[in-house]
Short mmCIF file of C-alpha atoms in Angstrom, two decimals:
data_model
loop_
_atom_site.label_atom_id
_atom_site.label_comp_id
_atom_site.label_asym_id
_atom_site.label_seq_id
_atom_site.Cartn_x
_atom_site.Cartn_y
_atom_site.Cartn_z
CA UNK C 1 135.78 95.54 137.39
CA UNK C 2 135.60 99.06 136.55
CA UNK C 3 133.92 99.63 132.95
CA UNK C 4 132.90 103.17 131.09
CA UNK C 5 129.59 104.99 131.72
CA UNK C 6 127.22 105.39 128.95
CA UNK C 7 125.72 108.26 130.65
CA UNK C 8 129.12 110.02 130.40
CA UNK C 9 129.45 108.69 126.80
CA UNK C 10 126.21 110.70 125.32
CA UNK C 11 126.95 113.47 127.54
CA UNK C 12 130.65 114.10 126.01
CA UNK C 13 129.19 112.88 122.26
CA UNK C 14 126.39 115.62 122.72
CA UNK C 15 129.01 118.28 123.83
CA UNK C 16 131.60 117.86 121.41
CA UNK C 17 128.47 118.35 118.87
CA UNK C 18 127.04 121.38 120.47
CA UNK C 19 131.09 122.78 119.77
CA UNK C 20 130.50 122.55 115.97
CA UNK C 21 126.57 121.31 115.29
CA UNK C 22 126.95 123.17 111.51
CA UNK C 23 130.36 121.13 110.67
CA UNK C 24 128.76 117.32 111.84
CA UNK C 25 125.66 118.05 110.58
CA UNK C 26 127.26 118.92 106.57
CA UNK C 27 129.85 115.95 107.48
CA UNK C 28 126.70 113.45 107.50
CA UNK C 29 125.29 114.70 104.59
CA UNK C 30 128.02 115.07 102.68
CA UNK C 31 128.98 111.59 102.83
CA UNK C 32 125.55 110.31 102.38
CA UNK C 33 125.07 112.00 99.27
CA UNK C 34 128.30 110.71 98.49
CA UNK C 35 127.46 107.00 99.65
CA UNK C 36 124.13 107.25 98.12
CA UNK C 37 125.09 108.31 95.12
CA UNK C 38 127.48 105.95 94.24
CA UNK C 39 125.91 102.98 95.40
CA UNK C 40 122.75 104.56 93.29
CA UNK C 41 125.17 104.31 90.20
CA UNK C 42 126.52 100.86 90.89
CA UNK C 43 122.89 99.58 91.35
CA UNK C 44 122.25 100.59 87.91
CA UNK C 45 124.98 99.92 85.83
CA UNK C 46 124.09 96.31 87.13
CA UNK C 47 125.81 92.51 86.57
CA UNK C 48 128.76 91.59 83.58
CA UNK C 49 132.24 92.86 83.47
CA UNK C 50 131.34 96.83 83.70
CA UNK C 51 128.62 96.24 86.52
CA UNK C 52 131.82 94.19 88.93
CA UNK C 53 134.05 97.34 88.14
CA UNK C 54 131.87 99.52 89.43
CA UNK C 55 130.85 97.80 92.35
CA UNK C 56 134.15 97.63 92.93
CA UNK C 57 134.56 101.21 92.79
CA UNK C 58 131.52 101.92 95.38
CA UNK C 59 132.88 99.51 97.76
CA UNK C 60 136.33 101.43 97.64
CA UNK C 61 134.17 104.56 97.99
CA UNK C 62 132.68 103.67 101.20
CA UNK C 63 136.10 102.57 102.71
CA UNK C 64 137.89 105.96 102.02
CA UNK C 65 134.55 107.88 103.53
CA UNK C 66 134.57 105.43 106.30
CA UNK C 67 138.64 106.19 107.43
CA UNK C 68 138.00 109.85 106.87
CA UNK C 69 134.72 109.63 109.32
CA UNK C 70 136.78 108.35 111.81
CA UNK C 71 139.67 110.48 111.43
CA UNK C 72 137.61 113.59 111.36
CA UNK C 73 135.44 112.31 114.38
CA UNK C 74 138.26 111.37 116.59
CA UNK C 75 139.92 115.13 115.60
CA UNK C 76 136.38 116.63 116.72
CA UNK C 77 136.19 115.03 120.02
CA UNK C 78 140.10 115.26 121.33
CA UNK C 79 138.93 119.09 119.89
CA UNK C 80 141.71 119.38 116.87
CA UNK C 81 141.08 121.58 114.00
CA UNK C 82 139.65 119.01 111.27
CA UNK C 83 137.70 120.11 107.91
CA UNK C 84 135.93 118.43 105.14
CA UNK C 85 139.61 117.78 103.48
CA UNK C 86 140.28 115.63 106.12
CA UNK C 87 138.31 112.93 104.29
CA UNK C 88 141.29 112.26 102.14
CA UNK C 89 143.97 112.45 104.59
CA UNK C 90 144.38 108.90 105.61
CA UNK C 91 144.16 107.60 102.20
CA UNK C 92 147.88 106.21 102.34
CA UNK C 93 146.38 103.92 105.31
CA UNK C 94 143.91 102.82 102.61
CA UNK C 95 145.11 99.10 102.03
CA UNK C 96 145.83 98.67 106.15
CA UNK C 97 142.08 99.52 106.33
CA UNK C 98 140.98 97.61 103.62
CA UNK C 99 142.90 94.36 105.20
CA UNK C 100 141.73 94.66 108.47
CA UNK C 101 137.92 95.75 107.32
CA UNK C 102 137.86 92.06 105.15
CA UNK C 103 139.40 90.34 108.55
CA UNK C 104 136.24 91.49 110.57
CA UNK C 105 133.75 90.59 108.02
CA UNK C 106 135.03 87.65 107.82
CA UNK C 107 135.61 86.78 111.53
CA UNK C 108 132.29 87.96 112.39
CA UNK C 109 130.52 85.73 109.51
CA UNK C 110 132.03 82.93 110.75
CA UNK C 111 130.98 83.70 113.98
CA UNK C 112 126.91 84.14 112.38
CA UNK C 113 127.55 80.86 110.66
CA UNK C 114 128.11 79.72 114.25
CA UNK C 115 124.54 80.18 115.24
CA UNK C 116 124.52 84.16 115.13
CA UNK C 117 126.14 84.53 118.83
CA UNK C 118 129.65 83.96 118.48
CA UNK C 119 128.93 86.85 115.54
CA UNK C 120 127.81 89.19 117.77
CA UNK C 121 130.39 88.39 120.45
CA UNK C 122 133.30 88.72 117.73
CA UNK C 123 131.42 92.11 116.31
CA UNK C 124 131.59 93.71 119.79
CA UNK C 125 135.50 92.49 120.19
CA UNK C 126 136.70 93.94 116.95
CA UNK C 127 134.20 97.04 117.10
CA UNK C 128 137.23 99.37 117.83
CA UNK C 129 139.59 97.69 115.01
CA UNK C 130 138.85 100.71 112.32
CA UNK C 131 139.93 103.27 114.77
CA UNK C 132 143.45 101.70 115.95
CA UNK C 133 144.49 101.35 112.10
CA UNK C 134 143.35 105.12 111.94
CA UNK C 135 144.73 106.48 115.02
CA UNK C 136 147.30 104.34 115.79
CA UNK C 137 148.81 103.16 112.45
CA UNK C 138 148.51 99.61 113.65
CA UNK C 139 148.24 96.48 110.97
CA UNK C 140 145.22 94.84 110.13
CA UNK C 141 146.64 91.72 112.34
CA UNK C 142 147.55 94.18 115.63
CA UNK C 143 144.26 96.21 115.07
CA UNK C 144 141.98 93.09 115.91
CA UNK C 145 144.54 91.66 118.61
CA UNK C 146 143.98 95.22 120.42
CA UNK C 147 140.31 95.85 119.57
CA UNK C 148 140.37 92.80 121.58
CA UNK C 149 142.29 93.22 124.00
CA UNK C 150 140.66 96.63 125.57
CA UNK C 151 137.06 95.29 125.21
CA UNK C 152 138.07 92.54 127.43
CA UNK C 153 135.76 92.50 130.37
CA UNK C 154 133.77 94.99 128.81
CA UNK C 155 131.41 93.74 126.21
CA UNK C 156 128.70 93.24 128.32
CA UNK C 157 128.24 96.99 128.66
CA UNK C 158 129.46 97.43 125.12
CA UNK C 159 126.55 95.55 124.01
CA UNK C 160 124.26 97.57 126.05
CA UNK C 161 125.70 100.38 125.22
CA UNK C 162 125.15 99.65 121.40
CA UNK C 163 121.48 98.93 122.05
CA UNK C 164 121.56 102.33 123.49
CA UNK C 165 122.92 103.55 120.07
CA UNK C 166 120.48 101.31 117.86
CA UNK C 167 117.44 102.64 120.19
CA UNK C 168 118.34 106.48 120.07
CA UNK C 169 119.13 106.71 116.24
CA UNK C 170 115.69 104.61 115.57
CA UNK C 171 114.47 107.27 117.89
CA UNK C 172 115.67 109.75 115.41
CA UNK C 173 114.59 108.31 112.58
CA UNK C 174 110.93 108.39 113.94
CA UNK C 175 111.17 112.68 113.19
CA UNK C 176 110.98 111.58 109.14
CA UNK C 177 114.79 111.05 109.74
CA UNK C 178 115.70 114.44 110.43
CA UNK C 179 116.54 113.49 113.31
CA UNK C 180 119.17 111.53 112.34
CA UNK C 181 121.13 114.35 111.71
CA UNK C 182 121.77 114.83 115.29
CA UNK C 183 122.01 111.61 116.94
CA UNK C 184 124.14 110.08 114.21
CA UNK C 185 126.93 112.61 115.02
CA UNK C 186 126.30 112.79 118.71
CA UNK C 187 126.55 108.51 118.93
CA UNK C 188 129.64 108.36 116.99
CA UNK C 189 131.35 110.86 119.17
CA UNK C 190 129.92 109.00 122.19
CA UNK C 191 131.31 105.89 120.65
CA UNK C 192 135.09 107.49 120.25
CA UNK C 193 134.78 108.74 123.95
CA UNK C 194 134.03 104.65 125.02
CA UNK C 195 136.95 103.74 122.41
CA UNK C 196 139.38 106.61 124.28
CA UNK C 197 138.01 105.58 127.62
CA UNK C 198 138.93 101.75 126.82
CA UNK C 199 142.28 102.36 125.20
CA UNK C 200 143.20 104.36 128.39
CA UNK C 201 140.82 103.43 131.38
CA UNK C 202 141.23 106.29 134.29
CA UNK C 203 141.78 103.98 137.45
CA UNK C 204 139.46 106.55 139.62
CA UNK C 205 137.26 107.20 137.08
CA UNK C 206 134.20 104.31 135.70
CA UNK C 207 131.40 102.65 136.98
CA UNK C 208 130.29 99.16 137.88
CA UNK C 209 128.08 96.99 135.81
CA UNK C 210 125.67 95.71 138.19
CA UNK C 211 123.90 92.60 138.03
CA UNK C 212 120.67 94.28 137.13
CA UNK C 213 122.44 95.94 133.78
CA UNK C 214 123.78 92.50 133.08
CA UNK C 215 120.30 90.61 133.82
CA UNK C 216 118.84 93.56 131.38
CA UNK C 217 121.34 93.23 128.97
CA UNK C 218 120.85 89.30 128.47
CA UNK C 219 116.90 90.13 127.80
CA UNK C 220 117.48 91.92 125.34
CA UNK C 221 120.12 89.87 123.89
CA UNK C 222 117.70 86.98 123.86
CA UNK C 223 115.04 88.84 122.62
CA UNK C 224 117.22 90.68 119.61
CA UNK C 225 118.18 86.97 119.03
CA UNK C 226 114.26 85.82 118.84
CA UNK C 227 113.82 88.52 116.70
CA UNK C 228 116.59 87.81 114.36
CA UNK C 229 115.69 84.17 114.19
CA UNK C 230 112.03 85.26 113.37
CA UNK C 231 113.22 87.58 111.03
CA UNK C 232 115.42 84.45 109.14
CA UNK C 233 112.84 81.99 109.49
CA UNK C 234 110.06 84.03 108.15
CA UNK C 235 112.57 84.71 105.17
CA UNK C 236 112.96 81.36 104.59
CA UNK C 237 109.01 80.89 104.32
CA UNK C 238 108.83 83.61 101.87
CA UNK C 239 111.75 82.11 99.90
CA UNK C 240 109.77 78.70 99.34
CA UNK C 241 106.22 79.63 99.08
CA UNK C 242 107.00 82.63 96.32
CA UNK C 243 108.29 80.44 93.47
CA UNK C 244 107.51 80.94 89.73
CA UNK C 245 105.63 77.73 90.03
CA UNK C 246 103.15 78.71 92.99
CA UNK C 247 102.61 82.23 91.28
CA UNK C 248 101.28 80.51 88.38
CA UNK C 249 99.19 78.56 90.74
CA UNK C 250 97.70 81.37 91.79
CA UNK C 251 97.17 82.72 88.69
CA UNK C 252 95.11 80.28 87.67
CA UNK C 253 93.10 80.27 90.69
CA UNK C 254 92.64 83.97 90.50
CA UNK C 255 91.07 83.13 87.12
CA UNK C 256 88.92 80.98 88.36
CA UNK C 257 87.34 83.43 90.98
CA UNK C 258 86.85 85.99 88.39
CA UNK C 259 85.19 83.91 86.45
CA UNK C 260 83.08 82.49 89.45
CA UNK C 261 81.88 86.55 89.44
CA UNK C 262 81.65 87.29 86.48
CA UNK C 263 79.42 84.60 86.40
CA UNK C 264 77.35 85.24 89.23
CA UNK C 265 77.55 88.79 87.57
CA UNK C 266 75.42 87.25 84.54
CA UNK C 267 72.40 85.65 86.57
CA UNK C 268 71.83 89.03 88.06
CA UNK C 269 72.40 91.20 85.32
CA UNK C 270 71.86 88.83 81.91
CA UNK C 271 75.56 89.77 80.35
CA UNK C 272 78.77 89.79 81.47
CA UNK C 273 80.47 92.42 82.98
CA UNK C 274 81.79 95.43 80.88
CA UNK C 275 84.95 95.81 83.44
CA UNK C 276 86.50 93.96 85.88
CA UNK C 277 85.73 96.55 88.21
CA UNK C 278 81.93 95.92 87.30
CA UNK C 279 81.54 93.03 89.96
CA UNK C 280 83.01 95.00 92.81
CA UNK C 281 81.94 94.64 95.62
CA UNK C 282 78.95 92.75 94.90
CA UNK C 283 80.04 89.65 93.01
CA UNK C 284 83.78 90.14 94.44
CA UNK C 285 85.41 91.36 97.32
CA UNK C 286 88.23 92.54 95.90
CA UNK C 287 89.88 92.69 92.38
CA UNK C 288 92.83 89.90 92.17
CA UNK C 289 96.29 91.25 90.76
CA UNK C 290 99.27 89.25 89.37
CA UNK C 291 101.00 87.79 92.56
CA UNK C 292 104.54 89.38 90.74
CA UNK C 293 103.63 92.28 89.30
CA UNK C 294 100.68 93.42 91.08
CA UNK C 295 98.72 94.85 88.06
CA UNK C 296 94.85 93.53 87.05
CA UNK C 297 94.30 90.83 84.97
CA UNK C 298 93.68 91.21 81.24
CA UNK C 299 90.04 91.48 80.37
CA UNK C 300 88.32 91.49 77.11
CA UNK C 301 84.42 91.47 76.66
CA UNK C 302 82.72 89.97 73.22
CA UNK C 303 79.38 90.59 71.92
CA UNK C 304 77.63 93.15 74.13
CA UNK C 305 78.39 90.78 77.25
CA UNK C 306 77.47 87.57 76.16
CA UNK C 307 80.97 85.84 76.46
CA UNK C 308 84.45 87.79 77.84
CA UNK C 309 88.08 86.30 77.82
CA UNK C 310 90.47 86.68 80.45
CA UNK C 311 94.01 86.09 80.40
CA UNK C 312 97.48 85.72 82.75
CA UNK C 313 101.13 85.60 81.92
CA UNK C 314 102.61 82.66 83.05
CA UNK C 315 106.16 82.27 84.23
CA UNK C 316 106.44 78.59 83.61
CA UNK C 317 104.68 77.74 80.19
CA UNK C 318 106.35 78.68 76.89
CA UNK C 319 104.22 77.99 74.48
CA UNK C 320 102.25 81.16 73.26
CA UNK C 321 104.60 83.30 74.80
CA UNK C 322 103.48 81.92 78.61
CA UNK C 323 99.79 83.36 77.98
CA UNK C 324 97.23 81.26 79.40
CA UNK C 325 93.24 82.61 79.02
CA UNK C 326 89.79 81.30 80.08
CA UNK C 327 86.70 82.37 78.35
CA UNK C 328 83.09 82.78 79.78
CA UNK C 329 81.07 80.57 78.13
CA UNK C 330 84.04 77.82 78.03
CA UNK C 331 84.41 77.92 73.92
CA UNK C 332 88.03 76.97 74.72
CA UNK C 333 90.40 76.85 78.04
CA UNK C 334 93.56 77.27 78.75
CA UNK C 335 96.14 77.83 75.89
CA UNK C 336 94.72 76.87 73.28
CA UNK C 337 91.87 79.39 74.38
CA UNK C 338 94.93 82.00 73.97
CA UNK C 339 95.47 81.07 70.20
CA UNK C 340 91.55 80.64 69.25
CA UNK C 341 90.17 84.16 71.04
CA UNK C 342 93.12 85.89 71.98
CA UNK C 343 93.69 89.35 70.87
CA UNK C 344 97.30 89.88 71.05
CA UNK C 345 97.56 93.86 70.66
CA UNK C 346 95.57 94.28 73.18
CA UNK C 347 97.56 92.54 75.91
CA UNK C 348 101.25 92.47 76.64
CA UNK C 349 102.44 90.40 79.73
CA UNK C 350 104.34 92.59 81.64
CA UNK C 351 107.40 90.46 82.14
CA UNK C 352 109.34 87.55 80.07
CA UNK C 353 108.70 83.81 81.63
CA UNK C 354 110.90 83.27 83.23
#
């Protein structure tokens, strides 16, 4: 079976671009600042009542820029005068779109539920779903029945060709992300010439997946799926060993190496250190930092070095506001150190226990 050529794909995505480089290139950044900006706002308004509204509001956002994208890309490559305005135009499709967007996410969820490759196989099916609502006026139902009806027999080199995609944008990226600002537009135009080629496949025209492409294109399938599975797993590591219990765990512990320096600080030197920073690198390797927040331990020298006091916020102790101090000499521990020795002006945990 004859399939498109991804060759021919770049070559007519890079061609329509070189036709109007200026337009693409202020179509990409006008809708990232657009993107970026709202999603910006709706990060910071945050959670309750007002926060859900305007995460609403973003989401709806990126819908609207994402039917105008298409509309004005599929104008650029079939060569039809198109402008900025054009963003707007399909707005009365906007609840078709919306109802056939929610379809694929949740298809293709399902389909990751299913052990990740039924998600990719159902991405690839309904990858051309956005464009029939767009260009076709077709229902959320029809779009996916006809997304998957003209990748039939072609998602092998539909997968290939959206490493190809992946590969040359990351490529772009690598050129501080200017880049970008060329292969974005040139791979979405490539993309609507596979989407033309598919909804209307030229019977002299196309070229054969060979068994090669196919043996190449299950590699990397299998390694994208190792990766993936790395990726989740190694999550899921993070996820359990990064609790508010273990962090105070390690707070203590880090206590207990600065004090194993600070002593070892004292039979050289006859006092205490002045600074934390005192016993680097001779009494310790490196300075330890809150396992949350990253900043130094709190520090406090008495008497011209002969005893110091140092202290940790804890996530999981209440009492004394989750403050937990050592001293030097071992007047007190723990706690109660906190209530006997501890200055309170002079340290302020960075965070509430959680």
């Amino acid at each position: 079976m004859r399939s498109f050529s991804k060759k021919e794909a770049f070559q007519f995505g890079w061609r329509r671009f070189k036709e109007r480089p200026l337009f693409l290139i202020g179509l990409f950044i006008l809708t990232t600042i657009i993107s970026g900006v709202t999603g910006f706002v709706a990060e910071k308004v945050g959670d309750g009542g007002v926060g859900t509204a305007v995460n609403l509001i973003d989401f709806a956002i990126q819908v609207i820029l994402g039917m105008g994208m298409t509309l004005i890309l599929l104008r650029v490559y079939d060569q039809v005068d198109t402008d900025y305005t054009d963003l707007l135009e399909p707005l009365h499709l906007f609840w078709k779109y919306l109802a056939m967007t929610i379809l694929v996410l949740v298809v293709v969820f399902v389909g990751f539920v299913l052990f990740i490759i039924p998600g990719i196989i159902a991405g690839i099916a309904l990858a051309f779903a956005s464009y029939l609502v767009i260009d076709r006026n077709l229902g959320p139902v029809e779009a996916l029945k006809e997304s998957m009806r003209i990748t039939h027999g072609h998602r092998w080199n539909l997968f290939i060709f959206g490493l190809s995609v992946f590969f040359i944008n990351i490529f772009g990226a690598l050129f501080f992300g200017v880049g970008l600002i060329v292969t974005i537009p040139v791979s979405a135009l490539a993309t609507v010439h596979v989407y033309r080629w598919l909804s209307n496949p030229p019977k002299e025209r196309g070229v054969y997946v060979s068994a090669f492409s196919k043996m190449m294109g299950t590699f990397l399938f299998i390694v994208l799926l190792g990766g993936v599975a790395l990726f989740v797993l190694t999550l899921g590591i993070d996820s359990t060993t990064d609790t508010p219990e273990l962090r105070d765990e390690q707070r203590k512990a880090d206590i207990v190496q600065i004090k194993l320096g600070a002593a070892l600080y004292r039979d050289a030197n006859g006092v205490f250190p002045v600074f934390l920073e005192d016993m680097i690198p001779d009494y310790l390797a490196e300075l330890p930092t809150d396992p949350r927040t990253g900043d130094p331990y709190s520090y406090i020298m008495y008497g011209d070095g002969v005893d110091y006091e140092v202290c940790a916020a804890l996530e999981t102790v209440q009492d004394f506001g989750g403050v937990y101090c050592e001293f030097g000499l071992e007047l007190g521990s723990g706690e109660q150190s906190a209530l006997d020795g501890f200055n309170s002006e002079t340290f302020e945990p960075e965070f509430s226990p959680e």
